[in-house]
C-alpha positions as a Markdown table, in Angstrom:
| # | Residue | x | y | z |
|---|---|---|---|---|
| 1 | Met | 204.6 | 194.9 | 13.2 |
| 2 | Tyr | 205.1 | 196.8 | 16.4 |
| 3 | Leu | 207.6 | 199.3 | 14.8 |
| 4 | Thr | 205.2 | 199.8 | 11.9 |
| 5 | His | 202.3 | 200.7 | 14.1 |
| 6 | Ala | 204.6 | 202.8 | 16.3 |
| 7 | Phe | 205.6 | 204.8 | 13.3 |
| 8 | Leu | 202.1 | 205.2 | 12.1 |
| 9 | Ile | 200.9 | 206.5 | 15.4 |
| 10 | Val | 203.8 | 209.0 | 15.5 |
| 11 | Lys | 202.9 | 210.1 | 12.0 |
| 12 | Ile | 199.2 | 210.5 | 12.8 |
| 13 | Leu | 199.9 | 212.4 | 16.1 |
| 14 | Ser | 202.4 | 214.6 | 14.2 |
| 15 | Phe | 199.7 | 215.7 | 11.8 |
| 16 | Phe | 197.3 | 216.3 | 14.7 |
| 17 | Met | 199.9 | 218.6 | 16.3 |
| 18 | Ala | 200.6 | 220.3 | 12.9 |
| 19 | Ser | 196.9 | 221.0 | 12.4 |
| 20 | Phe | 196.5 | 222.4 | 15.9 |
| 21 | Leu | 199.6 | 224.7 | 15.5 |
| 22 | Val | 198.8 | 225.9 | 12.0 |
| 23 | Ala | 195.3 | 226.7 | 13.2 |
| 24 | Ile | 196.7 | 228.5 | 16.3 |
| 25 | Leu | 198.8 | 230.7 | 13.9 |
| 26 | Leu | 195.9 | 231.3 | 11.5 |
| 27 | Ala | 193.2 | 232.0 | 14.1 |
| 28 | Pro | 194.3 | 235.5 | 15.2 |
| 29 | Ile | 194.6 | 236.6 | 11.5 |
| 30 | Leu | 191.1 | 235.3 | 10.8 |
| 31 | Ile | 189.6 | 236.9 | 13.9 |
| 32 | His | 191.2 | 240.3 | 13.0 |
| 33 | Phe | 189.6 | 240.3 | 9.5 |
| 34 | Leu | 186.2 | 239.1 | 10.8 |
| 35 | Tyr | 186.0 | 241.9 | 13.3 |
| 36 | Lys | 187.5 | 244.5 | 10.8 |
| 37 | Tyr | 184.8 | 243.8 | 8.3 |
| 38 | Lys | 182.1 | 243.3 | 10.9 |
| 39 | Ala | 181.2 | 239.8 | 9.7 |
| 40 | Trp | 178.2 | 239.4 | 12.0 |
| 41 | Lys | 174.5 | 239.5 | 11.4 |
| 42 | Lys | 173.1 | 243.0 | 11.2 |
| 43 | Lys | 169.8 | 242.0 | 12.8 |
| 44 | Pro | 169.0 | 239.0 | 15.0 |
| 45 | Lys | 166.9 | 236.1 | 13.7 |
| 46 | Glu | 163.3 | 236.8 | 14.2 |
| 47 | Lys | 161.7 | 233.7 | 12.5 |
| 48 | Ser | 162.4 | 230.0 | 12.6 |
| 49 | Ile | 162.6 | 227.8 | 9.6 |
| 50 | Gly | 158.9 | 227.2 | 9.6 |
| 51 | Gly | 158.2 | 231.0 | 9.8 |
| 52 | Tyr | 157.3 | 231.1 | 13.5 |
| 53 | Asp | 158.5 | 233.6 | 16.1 |
| 54 | Thr | 161.6 | 232.8 | 18.1 |
| 55 | Pro | 161.1 | 234.3 | 21.6 |
| 56 | Val | 163.6 | 232.0 | 23.3 |
| 57 | Phe | 166.3 | 232.6 | 20.8 |
| 58 | Gln | 165.7 | 236.4 | 21.0 |
| 59 | Lys | 165.9 | 236.3 | 24.8 |
| 60 | Phe | 169.2 | 234.5 | 25.0 |
| 61 | His | 171.1 | 235.2 | 21.8 |
| 62 | Ala | 169.8 | 238.3 | 20.1 |
| 63 | Lys | 172.7 | 240.5 | 21.4 |
| 64 | Lys | 175.5 | 238.1 | 20.5 |
| 65 | Glu | 174.0 | 237.5 | 17.0 |
| 66 | Val | 174.8 | 241.1 | 16.1 |
| 67 | Ser | 178.2 | 241.5 | 17.8 |
| 68 | Thr | 180.0 | 238.2 | 17.3 |
| 69 | Pro | 181.3 | 237.4 | 13.8 |
| 70 | Arg | 180.3 | 234.3 | 11.8 |
| 71 | Met | 182.5 | 232.4 | 9.3 |
| 72 | Gly | 184.8 | 231.0 | 12.0 |
| 73 | Gly | 184.5 | 227.8 | 10.1 |
| 74 | Ile | 187.0 | 229.2 | 7.6 |
| 75 | Leu | 189.6 | 228.2 | 10.2 |
| 76 | Ile | 188.6 | 224.6 | 9.9 |
| 77 | Trp | 188.6 | 223.9 | 6.2 |
| 78 | Gly | 191.3 | 226.6 | 5.6 |
| 79 | Thr | 193.7 | 224.7 | 7.9 |
| 80 | Val | 192.9 | 221.4 | 6.3 |
| 81 | Leu | 193.5 | 222.9 | 2.9 |
| 82 | Val | 196.8 | 224.5 | 3.9 |
| 83 | Ile | 198.1 | 221.2 | 5.4 |
| 84 | Ala | 197.0 | 219.3 | 2.3 |
| 85 | Ile | 198.8 | 221.8 | 0.0 |
| 86 | Ile | 202.0 | 221.7 | 2.1 |
| 87 | Asp | 201.8 | 217.9 | 2.1 |
| 88 | Phe | 201.4 | 217.9 | -1.7 |
| 89 | Ile | 204.5 | 220.0 | -2.1 |
| 90 | Leu | 206.6 | 218.1 | 0.4 |
| 91 | Val | 205.8 | 214.8 | -1.4 |
| 92 | Arg | 207.4 | 216.2 | -4.6 |
| 93 | Ile | 210.5 | 217.7 | -3.0 |
| 94 | Leu | 211.5 | 215.1 | -0.4 |
| 95 | Pro | 213.5 | 212.1 | -1.3 |
| 96 | His | 211.6 | 208.9 | -2.2 |
| 97 | Pro | 211.4 | 206.9 | 1.0 |
| 98 | Leu | 210.5 | 209.9 | 3.1 |
| 99 | Ser | 208.0 | 211.4 | 0.6 |
| 100 | Glu | 205.9 | 208.2 | 0.8 |
| 101 | Gln | 205.8 | 208.3 | 4.6 |
| 102 | Val | 204.4 | 211.9 | 4.8 |
| 103 | Asp | 201.9 | 211.5 | 1.9 |
| 104 | Phe | 198.3 | 211.1 | 3.0 |
| 105 | Leu | 196.6 | 212.3 | -0.2 |
| 106 | Ser | 195.3 | 209.2 | -1.8 |
| 107 | Arg | 192.6 | 208.5 | -4.5 |
| 108 | Ser | 190.9 | 205.7 | -2.5 |
| 109 | Gln | 190.9 | 207.4 | 0.9 |
| 110 | Thr | 191.2 | 211.2 | 1.0 |
| 111 | Trp | 190.4 | 212.7 | -2.4 |
| 112 | Leu | 186.7 | 212.5 | -1.9 |
| 113 | Pro | 186.5 | 213.7 | 1.8 |
| 114 | Leu | 188.8 | 216.6 | 1.0 |
| 115 | Phe | 186.6 | 217.6 | -2.0 |
| 116 | Thr | 183.5 | 217.2 | 0.0 |
| 117 | Leu | 184.8 | 219.3 | 2.9 |
| 118 | Ile | 185.9 | 222.1 | 0.6 |
| 119 | Ala | 182.9 | 222.1 | -1.7 |
| 120 | Ala | 180.3 | 222.1 | 1.2 |
| 121 | Ser | 182.3 | 224.7 | 3.1 |
| 122 | Leu | 182.4 | 227.0 | 0.1 |
| 123 | Leu | 178.6 | 226.7 | -0.2 |
| 124 | Gly | 178.4 | 227.6 | 3.5 |
| 125 | Leu | 180.7 | 230.5 | 2.9 |
| 126 | Val | 178.5 | 232.0 | 0.2 |
| 127 | Asp | 175.5 | 231.6 | 2.6 |
| 128 | Asp | 177.4 | 233.3 | 5.5 |
| 129 | Ile | 178.5 | 236.2 | 3.3 |
| 130 | Met | 174.9 | 236.7 | 2.2 |
| 131 | Thr | 173.7 | 236.5 | 5.8 |
| 132 | Val | 176.1 | 239.1 | 7.1 |
| 133 | Arg | 175.2 | 241.4 | 4.2 |
| 134 | Asn | 171.5 | 240.8 | 5.1 |
| 135 | Ser | 170.8 | 239.6 | 1.6 |
| 136 | Gly | 168.9 | 236.6 | 0.3 |
| 137 | Asn | 165.4 | 235.3 | 0.8 |
| 138 | Tyr | 166.0 | 232.9 | 3.7 |
| 139 | Val | 164.2 | 233.6 | 7.0 |
| 140 | Ser | 167.5 | 234.8 | 8.6 |
| 141 | Gly | 169.2 | 235.9 | 5.4 |
| 142 | Gly | 171.5 | 233.9 | 3.2 |
| 143 | Leu | 170.7 | 231.3 | 0.5 |
| 144 | Arg | 167.2 | 230.0 | 0.3 |
| 145 | Phe | 166.9 | 226.5 | 1.9 |
| 146 | Lys | 165.9 | 224.9 | -1.4 |
| 147 | Trp | 169.1 | 226.1 | -3.0 |
| 148 | Arg | 171.3 | 224.9 | -0.2 |
| 149 | Leu | 169.5 | 221.5 | -0.3 |
| 150 | Ala | 169.9 | 221.3 | -4.1 |
| 151 | Ile | 173.7 | 222.0 | -3.9 |
| 152 | Val | 174.3 | 219.6 | -1.1 |
| 153 | Ser | 172.4 | 217.0 | -3.1 |
| 154 | Leu | 174.6 | 217.7 | -6.0 |
| 155 | Ile | 177.7 | 217.2 | -3.9 |
| 156 | Ala | 176.2 | 214.0 | -2.5 |
| 157 | Leu | 175.6 | 212.8 | -6.1 |
| 158 | Val | 179.2 | 213.4 | -7.0 |
| 159 | Gly | 180.3 | 211.5 | -4.0 |
| 160 | Ala | 177.9 | 208.6 | -4.7 |
| 161 | Trp | 179.2 | 208.4 | -8.3 |
| 162 | Trp | 182.8 | 208.4 | -7.1 |
| 163 | Phe | 182.1 | 205.6 | -4.5 |
| 164 | His | 180.1 | 203.4 | -6.9 |
| 165 | Phe | 181.9 | 203.9 | -10.2 |
| 166 | Lys | 185.4 | 205.0 | -9.4 |
| 167 | Leu | 186.0 | 203.0 | -6.1 |
| 168 | Gly | 183.7 | 200.1 | -7.0 |
| 169 | Trp | 181.7 | 200.2 | -3.7 |
| 170 | Ser | 178.4 | 198.2 | -3.9 |
| 171 | Thr | 178.2 | 196.4 | -0.6 |
| 172 | Leu | 177.2 | 197.7 | 2.8 |
| 173 | Tyr | 178.2 | 196.3 | 6.2 |
| 174 | Ile | 175.2 | 195.4 | 8.3 |
| 175 | Pro | 176.0 | 195.1 | 12.0 |
| 176 | Phe | 175.9 | 191.6 | 13.4 |
| 177 | Tyr | 175.1 | 190.3 | 9.9 |
| 178 | Gly | 178.0 | 191.0 | 7.5 |
| 179 | Asn | 178.3 | 192.6 | 4.0 |
| 180 | Leu | 175.1 | 193.0 | 1.9 |
| 181 | Glu | 175.3 | 193.5 | -1.8 |
| 182 | Ile | 173.0 | 196.4 | -2.8 |
| 183 | Asp | 174.5 | 197.5 | -6.1 |
| 184 | Gly | 173.0 | 200.8 | -7.3 |
| 185 | Leu | 171.0 | 201.3 | -4.1 |
| 186 | Tyr | 174.4 | 202.2 | -2.6 |
| 187 | Met | 174.3 | 205.6 | -4.4 |
| 188 | Val | 170.7 | 206.3 | -3.1 |
| 189 | Leu | 171.7 | 205.5 | 0.5 |
| 190 | Phe | 174.8 | 207.7 | 0.2 |
| 191 | Val | 172.8 | 210.7 | -0.9 |
| 192 | Leu | 170.1 | 210.2 | 1.8 |
| 193 | Thr | 172.8 | 209.8 | 4.4 |
| 194 | Met | 174.5 | 213.1 | 3.4 |
| 195 | Leu | 171.2 | 214.9 | 3.4 |
| 196 | Ala | 170.5 | 213.5 | 6.9 |
| 197 | Thr | 173.8 | 214.7 | 8.2 |
| 198 | Phe | 173.2 | 218.1 | 6.5 |
| 199 | Ser | 170.0 | 218.5 | 8.6 |
| 200 | Ser | 172.1 | 218.0 | 11.8 |
| 201 | Gly | 173.9 | 221.3 | 11.2 |
| 202 | Val | 171.4 | 222.9 | 13.7 |
| 203 | Val | 173.8 | 221.7 | 16.4 |
| 204 | Asp | 175.9 | 224.8 | 15.8 |
| 205 | Gly | 173.8 | 227.0 | 18.2 |
| 206 | Leu | 175.7 | 227.6 | 21.4 |
| 207 | Asp | 179.3 | 228.7 | 22.2 |
| 208 | Gly | 181.5 | 225.6 | 21.9 |
| 209 | Leu | 178.7 | 223.2 | 21.3 |
| 210 | Ala | 179.3 | 222.0 | 17.7 |
| 211 | Ala | 183.1 | 221.6 | 18.0 |
| 212 | Gly | 182.9 | 219.8 | 21.3 |
| 213 | Val | 180.2 | 217.4 | 20.0 |
| 214 | Met | 182.1 | 216.8 | 16.8 |
| 215 | Ile | 185.5 | 215.9 | 18.3 |
| 216 | Pro | 184.5 | 212.5 | 19.9 |
| 217 | Ile | 182.5 | 211.7 | 16.7 |
| 218 | Phe | 185.4 | 212.2 | 14.4 |
| 219 | Thr | 187.8 | 210.5 | 16.8 |
| 220 | Ala | 185.5 | 207.4 | 16.9 |
| 221 | Phe | 185.5 | 207.1 | 13.1 |
| 222 | Gly | 189.3 | 207.7 | 13.2 |
| 223 | Ile | 189.6 | 204.6 | 15.5 |
| 224 | Ile | 187.4 | 202.6 | 13.1 |
| 225 | Ala | 189.5 | 203.7 | 10.1 |
| 226 | Tyr | 192.7 | 202.7 | 11.9 |
| 227 | Ser | 191.3 | 199.3 | 12.7 |
| 228 | Arg | 190.5 | 198.9 | 8.9 |
| 229 | Gly | 194.0 | 199.9 | 7.8 |
| 230 | Leu | 192.8 | 203.2 | 6.3 |
| 231 | Tyr | 195.8 | 205.2 | 7.6 |
| 232 | Asp | 195.6 | 208.0 | 5.1 |
| 233 | Leu | 192.0 | 208.6 | 6.1 |
| 234 | Val | 193.0 | 208.4 | 9.8 |
| 235 | Thr | 195.5 | 211.2 | 9.1 |
| 236 | Phe | 192.8 | 213.3 | 7.4 |
| 237 | Ile | 190.5 | 212.8 | 10.3 |
| 238 | Val | 193.1 | 213.8 | 13.0 |
| 239 | Ile | 193.8 | 216.9 | 11.0 |
| 240 | Ile | 190.1 | 217.8 | 11.4 |
| 241 | Val | 190.2 | 216.9 | 15.1 |
| 242 | Gly | 193.3 | 219.0 | 15.6 |
| 243 | Val | 191.8 | 222.1 | 14.1 |
| 244 | Leu | 188.6 | 221.5 | 16.0 |
| 245 | Phe | 190.6 | 221.7 | 19.3 |
| 246 | Thr | 192.0 | 225.1 | 18.2 |
| 247 | Tyr | 188.6 | 226.3 | 17.1 |
| 248 | Leu | 187.2 | 225.3 | 20.5 |
| 249 | Trp | 189.9 | 227.3 | 22.2 |
| 250 | Tyr | 188.4 | 230.4 | 20.6 |
| 251 | Asn | 184.8 | 229.4 | 20.6 |
| 252 | Val | 184.3 | 228.6 | 24.3 |
| 253 | Pro | 182.3 | 231.3 | 26.1 |
| 254 | Pro | 182.6 | 234.1 | 25.4 |
| 255 | Ala | 183.1 | 233.0 | 21.7 |
| 256 | Lys | 185.4 | 235.0 | 19.5 |
| 257 | Phe | 183.5 | 233.9 | 16.5 |
| 258 | Tyr | 180.8 | 231.4 | 15.4 |
| 259 | Met | 181.4 | 228.5 | 13.1 |
| 260 | Gly | 178.7 | 229.6 | 10.7 |
| 261 | Glu | 177.5 | 227.5 | 7.7 |
| 262 | Thr | 181.0 | 227.5 | 6.2 |
| 263 | Gly | 182.1 | 225.3 | 9.1 |
| 264 | Ile | 179.1 | 223.1 | 10.0 |
| 265 | Leu | 178.1 | 222.3 | 6.4 |
| 266 | Gly | 181.6 | 221.0 | 5.6 |
| 267 | Leu | 181.8 | 219.0 | 8.8 |
| 268 | Thr | 178.4 | 217.3 | 8.5 |
| 269 | Ala | 179.0 | 216.5 | 4.8 |
| 270 | Val | 182.4 | 215.0 | 5.2 |
| 271 | Leu | 181.2 | 213.0 | 8.2 |
| 272 | Ala | 178.8 | 211.1 | 5.9 |
| 273 | Val | 181.7 | 210.4 | 3.5 |
| 274 | Ile | 183.9 | 209.1 | 6.3 |
| 275 | Ala | 181.1 | 206.8 | 7.6 |
| 276 | Phe | 180.9 | 205.2 | 4.1 |
| 277 | Leu | 184.7 | 205.0 | 3.6 |
| 278 | Thr | 184.9 | 203.1 | 6.9 |
| 279 | Asn | 181.9 | 201.0 | 5.9 |
| 280 | Ser | 180.3 | 201.8 | 9.3 |
| 281 | Val | 177.4 | 204.0 | 8.2 |
| 282 | Phe | 174.9 | 202.1 | 10.4 |
| 283 | Phe | 176.9 | 203.1 | 13.5 |
| 284 | Leu | 176.7 | 206.8 | 12.5 |
| 285 | Pro | 173.3 | 207.3 | 14.3 |
| 286 | Ile | 174.8 | 205.9 | 17.5 |
| 287 | Ile | 178.2 | 207.7 | 17.4 |
| 288 | Gly | 176.5 | 210.9 | 16.2 |
| 289 | Ile | 173.5 | 210.6 | 18.6 |
| 290 | Val | 173.6 | 214.3 | 19.5 |
| 291 | Leu | 173.3 | 215.2 | 15.9 |
| 292 | Val | 170.4 | 212.9 | 15.5 |
| 293 | Ile | 168.5 | 214.3 | 18.5 |
| 294 | Glu | 169.2 | 217.9 | 17.4 |
| 295 | Ser | 167.9 | 217.2 | 13.9 |
| 296 | Leu | 164.8 | 215.2 | 15.1 |
| 297 | Ser | 163.9 | 217.9 | 17.6 |
| 298 | Val | 163.5 | 220.5 | 14.7 |
| 299 | Ile | 161.6 | 218.0 | 12.5 |
| 300 | Ile | 159.2 | 217.0 | 15.3 |
| 301 | Gln | 158.6 | 220.7 | 16.3 |
| 302 | Leu | 157.8 | 221.7 | 12.7 |
| 303 | Val | 155.5 | 218.7 | 12.1 |
| 304 | Ser | 153.7 | 219.3 | 15.4 |
| 305 | Lys | 153.1 | 222.9 | 14.6 |
| 306 | Lys | 151.8 | 222.1 | 11.1 |
| 307 | Leu | 149.5 | 219.2 | 12.2 |
| 308 | Arg | 148.4 | 220.5 | 15.6 |
| 309 | Asn | 147.5 | 224.1 | 14.8 |
| 310 | Gly | 150.7 | 225.6 | 16.1 |
| 311 | Lys | 151.1 | 223.4 | 19.2 |
| 312 | Lys | 154.7 | 222.7 | 20.2 |
| 313 | Val | 156.4 | 219.6 | 21.6 |
| 314 | Phe | 159.4 | 221.6 | 22.8 |
| 315 | Ile | 159.5 | 225.1 | 24.3 |
| 316 | Ala | 162.0 | 225.8 | 21.5 |
| 317 | Ala | 163.9 | 223.9 | 18.9 |
| 318 | Pro | 166.6 | 222.7 | 18.3 |
| 319 | Ile | 166.6 | 221.0 | 21.6 |
| 320 | His | 169.5 | 222.9 | 23.1 |
| 321 | His | 167.3 | 226.0 | 23.1 |
| 322 | His | 164.6 | 223.9 | 24.9 |
| 323 | Phe | 167.0 | 223.3 | 27.7 |
| 324 | Glu | 167.9 | 227.0 | 27.8 |
| 325 | Ala | 164.2 | 227.8 | 28.2 |
| 326 | Leu | 164.1 | 225.3 | 31.1 |
| 327 | Gly | 166.8 | 227.3 | 32.9 |
| 328 | Trp | 169.9 | 225.3 | 32.1 |
| 329 | Ser | 172.9 | 227.6 | 31.6 |
| 330 | Glu | 174.7 | 227.7 | 28.3 |
| 331 | Ser | 177.8 | 226.0 | 29.7 |
| 332 | Gln | 175.7 | 223.3 | 31.3 |
| 333 | Ile | 174.0 | 222.4 | 28.0 |
| 334 | Thr | 177.3 | 222.5 | 26.1 |
| 335 | Met | 179.3 | 220.4 | 28.4 |
| 336 | Arg | 176.5 | 217.8 | 29.0 |
| 337 | Phe | 176.1 | 217.5 | 25.2 |
| 338 | Trp | 179.8 | 217.0 | 25.0 |
| 339 | Leu | 179.6 | 214.2 | 27.5 |
| 340 | Val | 176.7 | 212.5 | 25.8 |
| 341 | Ser | 178.6 | 212.7 | 22.5 |
| 342 | Gly | 181.6 | 211.2 | 24.1 |
| 343 | Val | 179.7 | 208.4 | 25.8 |
| 344 | Phe | 177.7 | 207.4 | 22.7 |
| 345 | Ser | 180.9 | 207.6 | 20.5 |
| 346 | Gly | 182.3 | 205.0 | 22.9 |
| 347 | Ile | 179.1 | 202.9 | 22.8 |
| 348 | Gly | 179.3 | 203.0 | 19.0 |
| 349 | Leu | 182.9 | 201.8 | 19.0 |
| 350 | Ile | 182.0 | 198.9 | 21.4 |
| 351 | Leu | 179.1 | 197.8 | 19.2 |
| 352 | Tyr | 181.3 | 198.1 | 16.0 |
| 353 | Phe | 184.1 | 196.0 | 17.4 |
| 354 | Leu | 181.7 | 193.5 | 18.9 |
| 355 | Ser | 180.0 | 193.1 | 15.6 |
| 356 | Lys | 183.3 | 192.6 | 13.7 |
| 357 | Phe | 184.4 | 190.1 | 16.3 |
| 358 | Leu | 181.2 | 188.1 | 16.3 |
| 359 | Tyr | 180.5 | 188.3 | 12.6 |
């Protein structure tokens, strides 16, 4: 048993290092092309989602918006895809015992998250391309919100169908209670969860913020997956974590590029899939508390302006811009959000294992 787990840990950490190193090699190439083709916005965002002015954003980020390229998220899903392709090839050319050991692409654990990551990221890529070309009808360029919502919903429906009809999932783990049979409602909950994580994409708003917040979240779900024996899924997760470390290397202030929709859309969508694959979806709001707060701050601000004749709850939304307006430096906000994400990821893990131990 000890040797088995020792080998698994070596395998998992090897994929982590491979992801980090592949991304390190790809990053300079991507940065070169993003700057060569001036892949940044041609004018700063002037209106929020609700159509209101954005004075705080204009004050702190207008200059960087039109000089720092978007689409840095290509590094994330591109690296995952490269490693998946290499793994697919190695499995077919290596001798039998070794090929089984390196293979992490499995129908039950990694096909769906890989599909979701790539599909949502490609949607984001289209949006980013339209944004840098200053085309589209959205407030800051790019695909209209209703089209993004519709396509994310379609991806979610595909995922829900795969879970329920292909993998046979129909029960949900309720913390401190046990498994609850919900049958077809499983698909509804899956779609709603993915739409909720989609709304949390607003976290990508400061240098280093999104990647630093996501690393402990994915790590926490990797630990849960390992405890459940989902070793292929753990490998997939650590590949994402590895490339996020590389991305963060280039995204800390001053950022070489921004993640863009092609990065954050894929990450938030695949996070929902991983939460369901580990049957720990009710721990997602705790582990991902920063994502919840960011999303809620935007919703609360929009509702307040609509119902209270333009009156705001926050100086600016998402909430990281509120703290900027209060005088916090960008690095203070980013690092404190990292800390909060790490602490609540730990709290989520404690509650998960307590729940499993007691029930």
